[in-house]
Structure formats: C-alpha cells, structure tokens
mmCIF file of C-alpha atoms in Angstrom:
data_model
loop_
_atom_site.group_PDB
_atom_site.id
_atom_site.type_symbol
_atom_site.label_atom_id
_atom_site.label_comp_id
_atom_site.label_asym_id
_atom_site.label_seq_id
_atom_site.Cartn_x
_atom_site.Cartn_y
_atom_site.Cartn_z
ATOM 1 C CA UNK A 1 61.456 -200.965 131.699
ATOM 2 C CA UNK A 2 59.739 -202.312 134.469
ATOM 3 C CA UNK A 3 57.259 -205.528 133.672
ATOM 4 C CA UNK A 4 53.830 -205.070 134.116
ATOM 5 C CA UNK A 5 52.362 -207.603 136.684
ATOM 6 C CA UNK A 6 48.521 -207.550 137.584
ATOM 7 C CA UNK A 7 47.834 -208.071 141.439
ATOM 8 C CA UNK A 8 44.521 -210.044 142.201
ATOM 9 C CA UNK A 9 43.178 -211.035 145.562
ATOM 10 C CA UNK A 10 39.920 -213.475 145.474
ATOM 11 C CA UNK A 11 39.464 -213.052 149.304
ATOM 12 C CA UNK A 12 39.402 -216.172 152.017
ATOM 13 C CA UNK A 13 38.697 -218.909 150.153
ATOM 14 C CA UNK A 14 38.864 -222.860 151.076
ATOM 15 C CA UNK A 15 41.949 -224.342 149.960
ATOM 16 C CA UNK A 16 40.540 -226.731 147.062
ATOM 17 C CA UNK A 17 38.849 -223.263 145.878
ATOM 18 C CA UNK A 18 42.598 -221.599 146.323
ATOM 19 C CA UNK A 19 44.409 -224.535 144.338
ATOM 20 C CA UNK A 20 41.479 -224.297 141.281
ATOM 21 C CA UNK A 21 41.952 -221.129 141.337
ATOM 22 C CA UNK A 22 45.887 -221.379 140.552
ATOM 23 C CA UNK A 23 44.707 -223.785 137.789
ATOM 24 C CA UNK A 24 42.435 -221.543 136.322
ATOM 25 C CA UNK A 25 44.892 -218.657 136.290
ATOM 26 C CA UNK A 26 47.691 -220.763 135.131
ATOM 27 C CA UNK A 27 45.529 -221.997 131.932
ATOM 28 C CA UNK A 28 44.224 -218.351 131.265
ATOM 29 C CA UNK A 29 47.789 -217.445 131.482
ATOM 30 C CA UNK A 30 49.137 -220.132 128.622
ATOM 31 C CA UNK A 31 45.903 -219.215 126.197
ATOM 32 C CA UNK A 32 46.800 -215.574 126.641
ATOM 33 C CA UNK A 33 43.911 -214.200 128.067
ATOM 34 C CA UNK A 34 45.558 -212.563 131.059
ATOM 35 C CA UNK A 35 48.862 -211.372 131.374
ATOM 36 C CA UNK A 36 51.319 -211.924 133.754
ATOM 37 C CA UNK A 37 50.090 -211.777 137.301
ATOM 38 C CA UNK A 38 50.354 -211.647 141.042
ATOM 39 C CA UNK A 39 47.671 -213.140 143.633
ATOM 40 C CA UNK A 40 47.399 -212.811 147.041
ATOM 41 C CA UNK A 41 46.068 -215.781 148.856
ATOM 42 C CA UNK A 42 44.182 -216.354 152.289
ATOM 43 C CA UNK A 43 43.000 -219.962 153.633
ATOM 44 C CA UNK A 44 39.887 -221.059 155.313
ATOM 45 C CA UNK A 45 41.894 -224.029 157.491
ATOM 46 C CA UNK A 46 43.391 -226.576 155.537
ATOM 47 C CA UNK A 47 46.169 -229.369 155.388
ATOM 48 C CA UNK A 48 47.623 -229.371 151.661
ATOM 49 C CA UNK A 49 50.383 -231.755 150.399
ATOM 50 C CA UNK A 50 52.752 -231.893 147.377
ATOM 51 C CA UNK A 51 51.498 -233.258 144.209
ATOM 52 C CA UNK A 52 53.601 -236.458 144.955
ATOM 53 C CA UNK A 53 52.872 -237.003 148.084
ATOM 54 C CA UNK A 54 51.272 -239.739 149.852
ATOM 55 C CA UNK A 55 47.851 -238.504 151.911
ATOM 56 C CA UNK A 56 48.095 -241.325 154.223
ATOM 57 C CA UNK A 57 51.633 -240.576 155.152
ATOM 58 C CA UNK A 58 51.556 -237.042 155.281
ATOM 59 C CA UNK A 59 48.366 -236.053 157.469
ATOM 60 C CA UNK A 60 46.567 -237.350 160.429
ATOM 61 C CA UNK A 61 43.170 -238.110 158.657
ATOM 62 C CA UNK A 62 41.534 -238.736 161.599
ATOM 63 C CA UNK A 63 42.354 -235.416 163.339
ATOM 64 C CA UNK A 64 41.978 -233.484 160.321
ATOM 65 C CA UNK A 65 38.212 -234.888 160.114
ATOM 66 C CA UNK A 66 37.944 -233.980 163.973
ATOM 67 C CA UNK A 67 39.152 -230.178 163.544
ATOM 68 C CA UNK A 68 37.247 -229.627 160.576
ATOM 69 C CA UNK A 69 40.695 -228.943 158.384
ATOM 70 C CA UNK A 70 39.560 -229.813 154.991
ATOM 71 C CA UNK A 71 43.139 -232.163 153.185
ATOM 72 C CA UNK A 72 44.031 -230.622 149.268
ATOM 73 C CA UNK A 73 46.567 -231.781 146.740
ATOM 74 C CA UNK A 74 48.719 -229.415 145.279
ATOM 75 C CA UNK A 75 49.304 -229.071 141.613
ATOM 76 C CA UNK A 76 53.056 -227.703 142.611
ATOM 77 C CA UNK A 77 55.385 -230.403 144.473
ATOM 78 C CA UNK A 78 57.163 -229.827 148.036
ATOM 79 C CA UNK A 79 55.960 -230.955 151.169
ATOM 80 C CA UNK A 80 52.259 -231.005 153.596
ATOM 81 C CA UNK A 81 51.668 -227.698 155.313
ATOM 82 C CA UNK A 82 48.561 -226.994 157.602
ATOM 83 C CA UNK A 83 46.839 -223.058 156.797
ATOM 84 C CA UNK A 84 44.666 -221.117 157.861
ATOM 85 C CA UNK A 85 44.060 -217.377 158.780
ATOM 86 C CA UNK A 86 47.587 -216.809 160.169
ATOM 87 C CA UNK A 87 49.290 -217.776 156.746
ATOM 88 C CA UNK A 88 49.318 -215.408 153.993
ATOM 89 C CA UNK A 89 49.661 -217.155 150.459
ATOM 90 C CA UNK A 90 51.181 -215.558 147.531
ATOM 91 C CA UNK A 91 51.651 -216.783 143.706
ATOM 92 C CA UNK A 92 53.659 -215.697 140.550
ATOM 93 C CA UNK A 93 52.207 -217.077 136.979
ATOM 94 C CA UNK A 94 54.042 -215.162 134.446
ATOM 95 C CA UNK A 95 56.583 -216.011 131.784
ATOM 96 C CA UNK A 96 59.122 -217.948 132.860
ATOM 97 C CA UNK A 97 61.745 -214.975 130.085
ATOM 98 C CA UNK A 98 60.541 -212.204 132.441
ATOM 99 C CA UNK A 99 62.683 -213.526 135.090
ATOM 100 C CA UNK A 100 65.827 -214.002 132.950
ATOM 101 C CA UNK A 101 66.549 -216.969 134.707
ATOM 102 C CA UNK A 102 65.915 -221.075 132.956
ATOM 103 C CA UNK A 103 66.110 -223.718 135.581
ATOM 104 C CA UNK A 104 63.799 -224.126 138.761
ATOM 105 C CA UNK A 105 66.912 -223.638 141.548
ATOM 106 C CA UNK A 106 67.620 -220.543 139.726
ATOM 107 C CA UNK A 107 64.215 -218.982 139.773
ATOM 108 C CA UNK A 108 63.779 -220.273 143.189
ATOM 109 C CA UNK A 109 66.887 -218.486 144.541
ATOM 110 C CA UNK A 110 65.313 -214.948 142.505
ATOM 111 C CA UNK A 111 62.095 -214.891 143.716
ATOM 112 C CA UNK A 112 62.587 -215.766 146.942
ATOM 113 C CA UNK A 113 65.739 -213.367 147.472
ATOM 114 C CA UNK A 114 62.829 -210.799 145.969
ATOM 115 C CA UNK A 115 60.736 -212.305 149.205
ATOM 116 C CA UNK A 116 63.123 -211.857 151.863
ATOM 117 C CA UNK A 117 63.745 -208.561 150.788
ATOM 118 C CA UNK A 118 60.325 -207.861 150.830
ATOM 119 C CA UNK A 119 59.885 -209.880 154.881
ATOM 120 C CA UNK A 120 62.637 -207.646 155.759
ATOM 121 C CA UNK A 121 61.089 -204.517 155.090
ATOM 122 C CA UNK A 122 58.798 -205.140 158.215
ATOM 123 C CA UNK A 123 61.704 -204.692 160.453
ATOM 124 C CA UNK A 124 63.086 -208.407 160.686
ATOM 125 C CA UNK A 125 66.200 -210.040 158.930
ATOM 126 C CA UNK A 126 64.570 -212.626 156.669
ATOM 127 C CA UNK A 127 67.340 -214.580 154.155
ATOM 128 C CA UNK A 128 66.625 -217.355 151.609
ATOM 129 C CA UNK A 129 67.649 -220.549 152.813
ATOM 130 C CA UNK A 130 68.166 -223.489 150.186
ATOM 131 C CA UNK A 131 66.244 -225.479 148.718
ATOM 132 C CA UNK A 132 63.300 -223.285 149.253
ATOM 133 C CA UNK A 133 62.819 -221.608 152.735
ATOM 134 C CA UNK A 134 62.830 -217.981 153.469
ATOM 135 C CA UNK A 135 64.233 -217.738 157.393
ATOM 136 C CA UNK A 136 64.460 -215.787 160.247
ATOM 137 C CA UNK A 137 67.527 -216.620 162.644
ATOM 138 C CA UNK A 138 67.418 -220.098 161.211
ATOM 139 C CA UNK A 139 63.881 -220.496 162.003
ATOM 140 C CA UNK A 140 61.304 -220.547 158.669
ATOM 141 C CA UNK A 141 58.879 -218.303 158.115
ATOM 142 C CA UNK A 142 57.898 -218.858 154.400
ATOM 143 C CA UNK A 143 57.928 -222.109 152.395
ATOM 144 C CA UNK A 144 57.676 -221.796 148.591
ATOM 145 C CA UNK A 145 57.711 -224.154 145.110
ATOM 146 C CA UNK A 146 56.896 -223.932 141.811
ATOM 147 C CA UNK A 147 56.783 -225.670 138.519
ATOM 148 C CA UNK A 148 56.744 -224.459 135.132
ATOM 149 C CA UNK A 149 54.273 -225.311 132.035
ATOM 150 C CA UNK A 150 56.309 -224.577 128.708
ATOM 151 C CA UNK A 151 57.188 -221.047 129.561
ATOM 152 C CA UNK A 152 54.603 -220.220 131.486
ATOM 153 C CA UNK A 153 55.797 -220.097 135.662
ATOM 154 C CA UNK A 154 53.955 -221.262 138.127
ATOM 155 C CA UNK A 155 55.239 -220.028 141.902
ATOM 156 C CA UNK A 156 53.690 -219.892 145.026
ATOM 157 C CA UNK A 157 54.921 -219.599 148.486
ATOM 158 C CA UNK A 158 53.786 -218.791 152.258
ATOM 159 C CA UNK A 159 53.908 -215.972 155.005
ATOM 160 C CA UNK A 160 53.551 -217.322 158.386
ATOM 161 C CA UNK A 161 52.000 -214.320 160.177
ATOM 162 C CA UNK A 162 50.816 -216.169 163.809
ATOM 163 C CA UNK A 163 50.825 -219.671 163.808
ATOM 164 C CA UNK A 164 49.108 -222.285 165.643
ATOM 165 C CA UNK A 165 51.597 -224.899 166.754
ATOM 166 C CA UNK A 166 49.196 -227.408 168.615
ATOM 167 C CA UNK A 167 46.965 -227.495 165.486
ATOM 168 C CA UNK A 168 49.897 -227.929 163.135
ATOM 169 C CA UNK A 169 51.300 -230.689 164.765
ATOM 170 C CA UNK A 170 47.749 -232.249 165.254
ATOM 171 C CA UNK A 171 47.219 -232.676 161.752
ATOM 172 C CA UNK A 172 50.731 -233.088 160.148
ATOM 173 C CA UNK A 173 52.607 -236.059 160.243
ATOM 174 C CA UNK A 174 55.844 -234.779 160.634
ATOM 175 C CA UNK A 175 58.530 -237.787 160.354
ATOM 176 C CA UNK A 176 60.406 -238.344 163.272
ATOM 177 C CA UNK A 177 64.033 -238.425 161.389
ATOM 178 C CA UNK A 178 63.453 -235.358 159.679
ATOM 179 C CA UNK A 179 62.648 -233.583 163.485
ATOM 180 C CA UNK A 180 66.007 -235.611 164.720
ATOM 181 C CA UNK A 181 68.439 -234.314 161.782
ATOM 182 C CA UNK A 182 67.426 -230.523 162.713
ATOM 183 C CA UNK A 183 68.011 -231.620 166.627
ATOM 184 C CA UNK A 184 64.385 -230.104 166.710
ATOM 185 C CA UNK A 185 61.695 -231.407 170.164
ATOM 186 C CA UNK A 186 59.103 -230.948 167.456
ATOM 187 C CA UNK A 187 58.258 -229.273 164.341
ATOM 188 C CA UNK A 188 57.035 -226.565 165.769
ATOM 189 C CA UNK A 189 60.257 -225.540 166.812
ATOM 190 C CA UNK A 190 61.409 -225.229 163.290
ATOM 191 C CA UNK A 191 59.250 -222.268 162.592
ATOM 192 C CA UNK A 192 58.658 -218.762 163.404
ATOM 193 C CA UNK A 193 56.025 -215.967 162.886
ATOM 194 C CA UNK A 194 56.140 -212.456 162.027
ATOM 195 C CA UNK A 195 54.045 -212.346 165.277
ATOM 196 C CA UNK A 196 56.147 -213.898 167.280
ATOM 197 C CA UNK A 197 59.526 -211.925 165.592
ATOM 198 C CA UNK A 198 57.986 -208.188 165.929
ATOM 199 C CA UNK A 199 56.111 -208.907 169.044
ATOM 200 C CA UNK A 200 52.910 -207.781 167.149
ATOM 201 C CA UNK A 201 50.559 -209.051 164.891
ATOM 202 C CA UNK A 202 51.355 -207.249 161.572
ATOM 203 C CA UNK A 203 48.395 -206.999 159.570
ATOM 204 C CA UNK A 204 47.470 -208.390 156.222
ATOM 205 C CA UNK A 205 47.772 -205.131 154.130
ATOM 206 C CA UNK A 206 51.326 -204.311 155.623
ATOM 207 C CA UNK A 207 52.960 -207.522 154.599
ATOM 208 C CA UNK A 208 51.265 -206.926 151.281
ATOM 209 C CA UNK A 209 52.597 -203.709 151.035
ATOM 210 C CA UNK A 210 56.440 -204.923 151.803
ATOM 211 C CA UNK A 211 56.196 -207.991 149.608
ATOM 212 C CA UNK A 212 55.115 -205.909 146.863
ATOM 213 C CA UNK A 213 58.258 -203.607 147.474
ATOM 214 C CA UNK A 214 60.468 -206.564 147.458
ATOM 215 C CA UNK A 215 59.561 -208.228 144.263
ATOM 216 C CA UNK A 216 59.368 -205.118 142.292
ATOM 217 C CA UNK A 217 62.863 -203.952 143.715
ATOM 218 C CA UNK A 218 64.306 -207.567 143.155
ATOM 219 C CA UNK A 219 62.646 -208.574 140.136
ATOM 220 C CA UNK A 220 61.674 -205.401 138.442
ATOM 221 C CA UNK A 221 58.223 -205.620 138.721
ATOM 222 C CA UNK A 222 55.718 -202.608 138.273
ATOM 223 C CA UNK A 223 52.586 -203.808 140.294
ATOM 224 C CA UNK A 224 48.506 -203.364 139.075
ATOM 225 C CA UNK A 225 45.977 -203.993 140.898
ATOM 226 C CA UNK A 226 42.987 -205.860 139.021
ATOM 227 C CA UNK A 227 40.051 -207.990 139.742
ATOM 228 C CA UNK A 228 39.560 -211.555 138.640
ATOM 229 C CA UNK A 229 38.022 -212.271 135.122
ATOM 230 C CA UNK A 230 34.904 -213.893 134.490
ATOM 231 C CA UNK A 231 36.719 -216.415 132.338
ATOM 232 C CA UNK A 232 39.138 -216.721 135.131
ATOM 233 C CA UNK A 233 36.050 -217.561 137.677
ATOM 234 C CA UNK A 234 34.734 -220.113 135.095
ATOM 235 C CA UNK A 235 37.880 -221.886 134.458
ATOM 236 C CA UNK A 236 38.326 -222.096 138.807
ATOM 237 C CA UNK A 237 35.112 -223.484 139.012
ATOM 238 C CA UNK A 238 35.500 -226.269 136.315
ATOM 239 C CA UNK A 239 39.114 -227.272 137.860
ATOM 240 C CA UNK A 240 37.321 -227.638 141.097
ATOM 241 C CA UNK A 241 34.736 -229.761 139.646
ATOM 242 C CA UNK A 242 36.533 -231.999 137.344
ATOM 243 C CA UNK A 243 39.642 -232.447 139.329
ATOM 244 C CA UNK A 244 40.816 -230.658 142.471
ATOM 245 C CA UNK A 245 37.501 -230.587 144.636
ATOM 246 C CA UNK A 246 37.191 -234.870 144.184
ATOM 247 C CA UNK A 247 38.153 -236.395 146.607
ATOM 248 C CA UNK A 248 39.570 -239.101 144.596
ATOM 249 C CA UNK A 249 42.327 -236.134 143.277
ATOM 250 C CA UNK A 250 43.136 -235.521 146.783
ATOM 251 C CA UNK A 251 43.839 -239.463 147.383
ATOM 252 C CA UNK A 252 45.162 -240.076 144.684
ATOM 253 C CA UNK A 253 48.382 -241.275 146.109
ATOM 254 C CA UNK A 254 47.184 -243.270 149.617
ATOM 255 C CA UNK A 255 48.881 -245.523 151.180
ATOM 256 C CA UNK A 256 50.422 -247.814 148.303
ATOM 257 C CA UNK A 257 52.319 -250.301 149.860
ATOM 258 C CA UNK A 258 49.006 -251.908 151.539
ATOM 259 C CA UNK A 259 48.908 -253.102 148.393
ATOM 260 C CA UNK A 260 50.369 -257.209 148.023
ATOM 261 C CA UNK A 261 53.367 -257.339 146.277
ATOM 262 C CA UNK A 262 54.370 -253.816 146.473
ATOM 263 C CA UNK A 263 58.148 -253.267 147.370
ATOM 264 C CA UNK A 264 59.352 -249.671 148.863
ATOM 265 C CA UNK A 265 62.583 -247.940 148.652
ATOM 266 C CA UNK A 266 64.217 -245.049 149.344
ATOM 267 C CA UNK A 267 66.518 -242.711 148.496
ATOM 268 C CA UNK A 268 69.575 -241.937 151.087
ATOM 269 C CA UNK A 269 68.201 -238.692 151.646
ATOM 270 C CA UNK A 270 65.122 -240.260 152.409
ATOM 271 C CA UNK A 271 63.090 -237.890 151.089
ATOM 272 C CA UNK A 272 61.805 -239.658 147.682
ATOM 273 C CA UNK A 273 60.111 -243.419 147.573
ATOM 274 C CA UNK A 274 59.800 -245.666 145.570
ATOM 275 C CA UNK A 275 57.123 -248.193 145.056
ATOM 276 C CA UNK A 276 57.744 -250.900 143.004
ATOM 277 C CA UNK A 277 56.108 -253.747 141.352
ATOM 278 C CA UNK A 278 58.406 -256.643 140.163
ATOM 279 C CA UNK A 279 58.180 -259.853 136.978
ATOM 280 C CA UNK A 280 60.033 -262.213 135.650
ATOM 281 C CA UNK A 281 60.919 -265.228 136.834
ATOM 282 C CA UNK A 282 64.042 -263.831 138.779
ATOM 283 C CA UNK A 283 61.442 -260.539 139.769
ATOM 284 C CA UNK A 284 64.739 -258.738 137.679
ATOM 285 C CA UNK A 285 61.865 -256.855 135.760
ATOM 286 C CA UNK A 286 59.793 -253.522 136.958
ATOM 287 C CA UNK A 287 55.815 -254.180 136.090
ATOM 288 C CA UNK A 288 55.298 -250.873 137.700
ATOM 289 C CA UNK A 289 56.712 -248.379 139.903
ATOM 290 C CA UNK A 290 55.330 -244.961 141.629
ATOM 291 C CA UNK A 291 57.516 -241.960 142.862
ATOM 292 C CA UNK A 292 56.472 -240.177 146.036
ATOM 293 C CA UNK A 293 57.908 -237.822 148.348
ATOM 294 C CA UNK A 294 58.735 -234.147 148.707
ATOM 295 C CA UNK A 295 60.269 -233.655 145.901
ATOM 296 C CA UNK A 296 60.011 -230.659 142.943
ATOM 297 C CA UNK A 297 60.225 -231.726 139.471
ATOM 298 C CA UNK A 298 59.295 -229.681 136.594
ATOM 299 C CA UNK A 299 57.411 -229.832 134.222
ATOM 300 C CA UNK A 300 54.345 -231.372 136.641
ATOM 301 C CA UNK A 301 54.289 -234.782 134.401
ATOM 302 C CA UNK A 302 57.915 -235.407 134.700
ATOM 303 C CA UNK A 303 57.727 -238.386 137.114
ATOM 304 C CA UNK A 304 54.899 -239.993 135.409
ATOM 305 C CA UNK A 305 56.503 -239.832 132.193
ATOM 306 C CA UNK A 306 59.655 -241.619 133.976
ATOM 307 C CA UNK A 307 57.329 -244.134 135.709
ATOM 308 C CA UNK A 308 55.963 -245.062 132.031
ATOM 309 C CA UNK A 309 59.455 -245.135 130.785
ATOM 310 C CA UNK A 310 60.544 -247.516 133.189
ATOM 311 C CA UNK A 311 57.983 -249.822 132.987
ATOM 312 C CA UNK A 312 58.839 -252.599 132.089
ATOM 313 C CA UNK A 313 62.315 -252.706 132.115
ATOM 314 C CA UNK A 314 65.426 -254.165 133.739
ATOM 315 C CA UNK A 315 66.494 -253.405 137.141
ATOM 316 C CA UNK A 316 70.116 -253.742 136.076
ATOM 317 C CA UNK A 317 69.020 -251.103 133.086
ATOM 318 C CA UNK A 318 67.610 -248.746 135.525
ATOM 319 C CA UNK A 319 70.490 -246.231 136.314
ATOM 320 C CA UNK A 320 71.372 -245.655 132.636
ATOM 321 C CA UNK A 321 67.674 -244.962 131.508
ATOM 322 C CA UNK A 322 66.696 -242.270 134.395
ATOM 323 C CA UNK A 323 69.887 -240.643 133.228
ATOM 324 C CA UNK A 324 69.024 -240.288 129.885
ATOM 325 C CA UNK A 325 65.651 -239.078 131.259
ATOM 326 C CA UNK A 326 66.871 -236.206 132.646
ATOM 327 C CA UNK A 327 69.178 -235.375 130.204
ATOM 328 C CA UNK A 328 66.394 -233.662 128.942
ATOM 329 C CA UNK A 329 67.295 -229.970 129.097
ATOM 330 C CA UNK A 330 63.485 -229.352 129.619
ATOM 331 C CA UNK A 331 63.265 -231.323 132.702
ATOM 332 C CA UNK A 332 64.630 -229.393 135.759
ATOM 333 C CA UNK A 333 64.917 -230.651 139.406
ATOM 334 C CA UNK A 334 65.089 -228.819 142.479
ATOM 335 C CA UNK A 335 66.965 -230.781 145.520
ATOM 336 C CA UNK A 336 67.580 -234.269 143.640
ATOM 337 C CA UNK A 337 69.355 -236.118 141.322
ATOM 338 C CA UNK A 338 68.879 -238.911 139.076
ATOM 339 C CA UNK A 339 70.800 -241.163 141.101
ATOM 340 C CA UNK A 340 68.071 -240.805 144.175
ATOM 341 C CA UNK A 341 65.599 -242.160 141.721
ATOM 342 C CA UNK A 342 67.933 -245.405 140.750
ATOM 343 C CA UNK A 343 68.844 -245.905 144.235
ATOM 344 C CA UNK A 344 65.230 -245.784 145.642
ATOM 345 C CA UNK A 345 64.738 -248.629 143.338
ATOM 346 C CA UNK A 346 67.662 -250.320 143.981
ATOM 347 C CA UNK A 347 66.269 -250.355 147.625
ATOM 348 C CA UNK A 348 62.986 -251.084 146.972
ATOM 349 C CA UNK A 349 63.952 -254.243 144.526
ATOM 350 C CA UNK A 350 63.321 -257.718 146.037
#
C-alpha cells in the first residue's frame, strides 16, 4: 500500500521564514502532530549556506546588502546557493522506515532517482549525479541534502526553473579551484534551467505536477494536499524568533581564522576545514577546534559532538579517536570520511 504523504505549500516566503518553517514542520513531525509530509517551497531572493559553513567565505556580504538578497543558514549541510523566483524548493520530513533505506547516501540516491524521474517527465533527460546533484547533460539543475533527527527525515532539494547567472555569481563566492577542477569559465556554466533546456518557461504548477509523479512512482507515495496547521504556524514563528531570523544564527560561523592563534587545515579534497586552537608546551595539544565546509553529516550535532570530543586531546591521538567517532552506526556521512577530518588537522597543526 501506498504511504500517505500530505502536500503543503505556504506560498513565497523569505528564506529565514522558509528555513523556520522546515524547523517547525520537522518538530511537529517528531511530537506526532502531523504526519508525514511534502512542501513545496518558493523564495523571496536569498543567499543560504550549509549549516557548517563559513558566511564570510561563502557570500559576497557587501553585494548581497547592495541587491537586497537577504543571507540564511541552513539547518541541513551542503553548500551556499543564491534563490529566488526562478528556483522551486521542495522538502520530504517523514520517517526515515518509509523509505526502506538507513544511511544518508542511500536515501540520497532514492529520492533523488524519485526526482529525476519526476524532471524528466517535462520532456528533458534529468539523471542523479553523486553526491547529490540531479543533471541535465552534465549540467545541474537541482541540488539537494538532508539530515535525519532519530527517525524522523529531513530532505530538501532545488528546481532551477530560469536562473539569473549575473546575480548568482554577484553574491556567491564561488572558489576558484572548485571552477578549475570542472574546467568551468565560471559557475554559471555549471548549471542549467528547465528554461533554458525546453526553450520555455515551464510554469510552477507543471513541475509540481511531474515531481509529484516521480516520487510517488519511485517511492510509493500517495500524495494529499493539506494546509499548514496552526501549531505548525506557531512553531515557524518561534524558530524564526529564537534562532533562525537572528542574525547572530546566520553568523554564526564568520570568518574564524581572524582570530590570533587560530591554525587552518584542510582536507585533500579541500572541501572540509579545520580550525584549530593549540596548548601545551610543544602546542601537541588541541584547546579547540571548529569544522567547516560543505560537508553533510547526520545527525545535525554530529560535528559538534566530535569538536567536544576532541578537545583537549593529543594531536598524535587524533586519527584513532575520530574513528571511533564514527564508528557509531548512528552517525552517517555523505561524501567524507573520517580520515578528511584527521588530515584537516594534521594540516592545520603548527
């Protein structure tokens, strides 16, 4: 039998109001006051980053204050995107069992084969691409990520519709290796639209309509619509006001190493830091050390329950305690291993 998710739409909302909103749904969804459930999502323009990321590093501050593009912080890790009305948003928070699958790769494959499929149904050839792109012709059209909370999923994702290249790039700071390891001009050149691929604009209730197919084909789905709770409203609006509307959520992470005596490392991937404070009298000690990058590690307080953990201790000790970390069968990562976290420290050490 086909499971029953609701499908809720809260209309064009800014994106703090969008990522409270996920909050509130994913703490209704825990209590059991809702039950497992689909939401549409539209942005008023906005630059959001991953939950690790660093602010600083990822956007142009300065141009998003000029443009008006209000910066959020994710709850979900991955990387900075820029939206606004030509993305369509889209988010899963259901039990993680209804999916049949346990780790974060393997969900990620499921739901996003389940998106494609749906993509494709508009007349284009969309394919998942790992670790968590949906493609056309080796150009991305959909970005997704997801964490979960006990059983409870978490998993949102992206449909670039028409995008606005100049305005991307304006705000984003796109690193310069990551553009020379695709053998891309700019970043710009890494994406597509549905626009752009069907040589019309599609609208919003036709892509919808086929990513509704898709996921109940894929995943079994049978789709109701619904409106939003009251309690659902009231949770949204005290996320926003305790945590994801303050500013000092969104910048959180900002810039650490202007800090004296912070160290930096990273990973040979380059795509997780570490910052790292040193003691002892040989500095052979870690006082304190932060995580950032694009990374996806779930459950959301993974990294600073490894952070704690490694306070404290010696470098030399290092490799042997993130492994027993994530030894933890509850801990699941999507793109990394424990070894990038050792060997961002190893580079970051004195």
């Amino acid at each position: 039998m086909a499971a029953r998710f609701r499908v809720v739409d809260a209309g064009r909302l800014s994106g703090r109001e969008n990522i409270a909103l996920d909050s509130a749904l994913i703490e209704a969804r825990l209590a059991g006051e809702i039950g497992d459930t689909l939401r549409f999502i539209t942005f008023e323009p906005c630059a959001l980053i991953g939950r690790h990321q660093d602010l600083a590093q990822e956007l142009n501050l300065e141009a998003c204050r000029e443009r008006g593009v209000q910066t959020v912080r994710r709850m979900s890790g991955g990387g900075a995107i820029f939206m606004d009305e030509g993305q369509l948003g889209w988010a899963l928070v259901c039990d993680r069992r209804v999916l049949g699958t346990a780790t974060l790769p393997d969900v990620t494959e499921k739901i996003c084969t389940a998106i494609a499929a749906g993509i494709s149904k508009l007349g284009v050839d969309a394919r998942f691409r790992p670790r968590n792109d949906i493609e056309i012709e080796g150009r991305k059209v959909s970005g997704t990520g997801g964490f979960f909370d006990g059983n409870i999923l978490i998993f949102q994702g992206t449909v670039i519709l028409d995008i606005d290249p100049a305005a991307m790039m304006a705000v984003l700071n796109v690193p310069q290796a990551k553009l020379e390891k695709r053998q891309l001009a700019d970043a710009g050149a890494r994406v597509t639209s549905l626009k752009a691929e069907l040589g019309e604009m599609p609208s919003l209730e036709a892509v919808k309509a086929a990513l509704l197919e898709g996921l109940a084909e894929v995943l079994d789905i049978e789709a109701v619509p619904e409106e939003l709770s009251e309690r659902e409203k009231q949770l949204a609006k005290e996320a926003f006001d305790e945590e994801i509307g303050r500013e000092e959520f969104v910048a959180e992470i900002c810039d650490p190493a202007r800090e004296a005596g912070v160290f930096a490392g990273q990973n040979a991937a380059r795509n997780l830091t570490a910052y790292l404070r040193v003691d002892g009298q040989q500095d052979n000690r870690i006082r304190e050390v932060l995580f950032v990058g694009d990374v996806f590690v779930t459950p959301t307080r993974a990294l600073l329950d490894l952070e704690s953990q490694l306070r404290w201790a010696q470098l030399a000790d290092v490799p042997a305690k993130v492994e027993a970390f994530f030894a933890d069968p509850a801990i699941s990562m999507l793109g990394l291993t424990p070894a990038d976290f050792s060997d961002a420290i190893a580079d970051a050490a004195p």
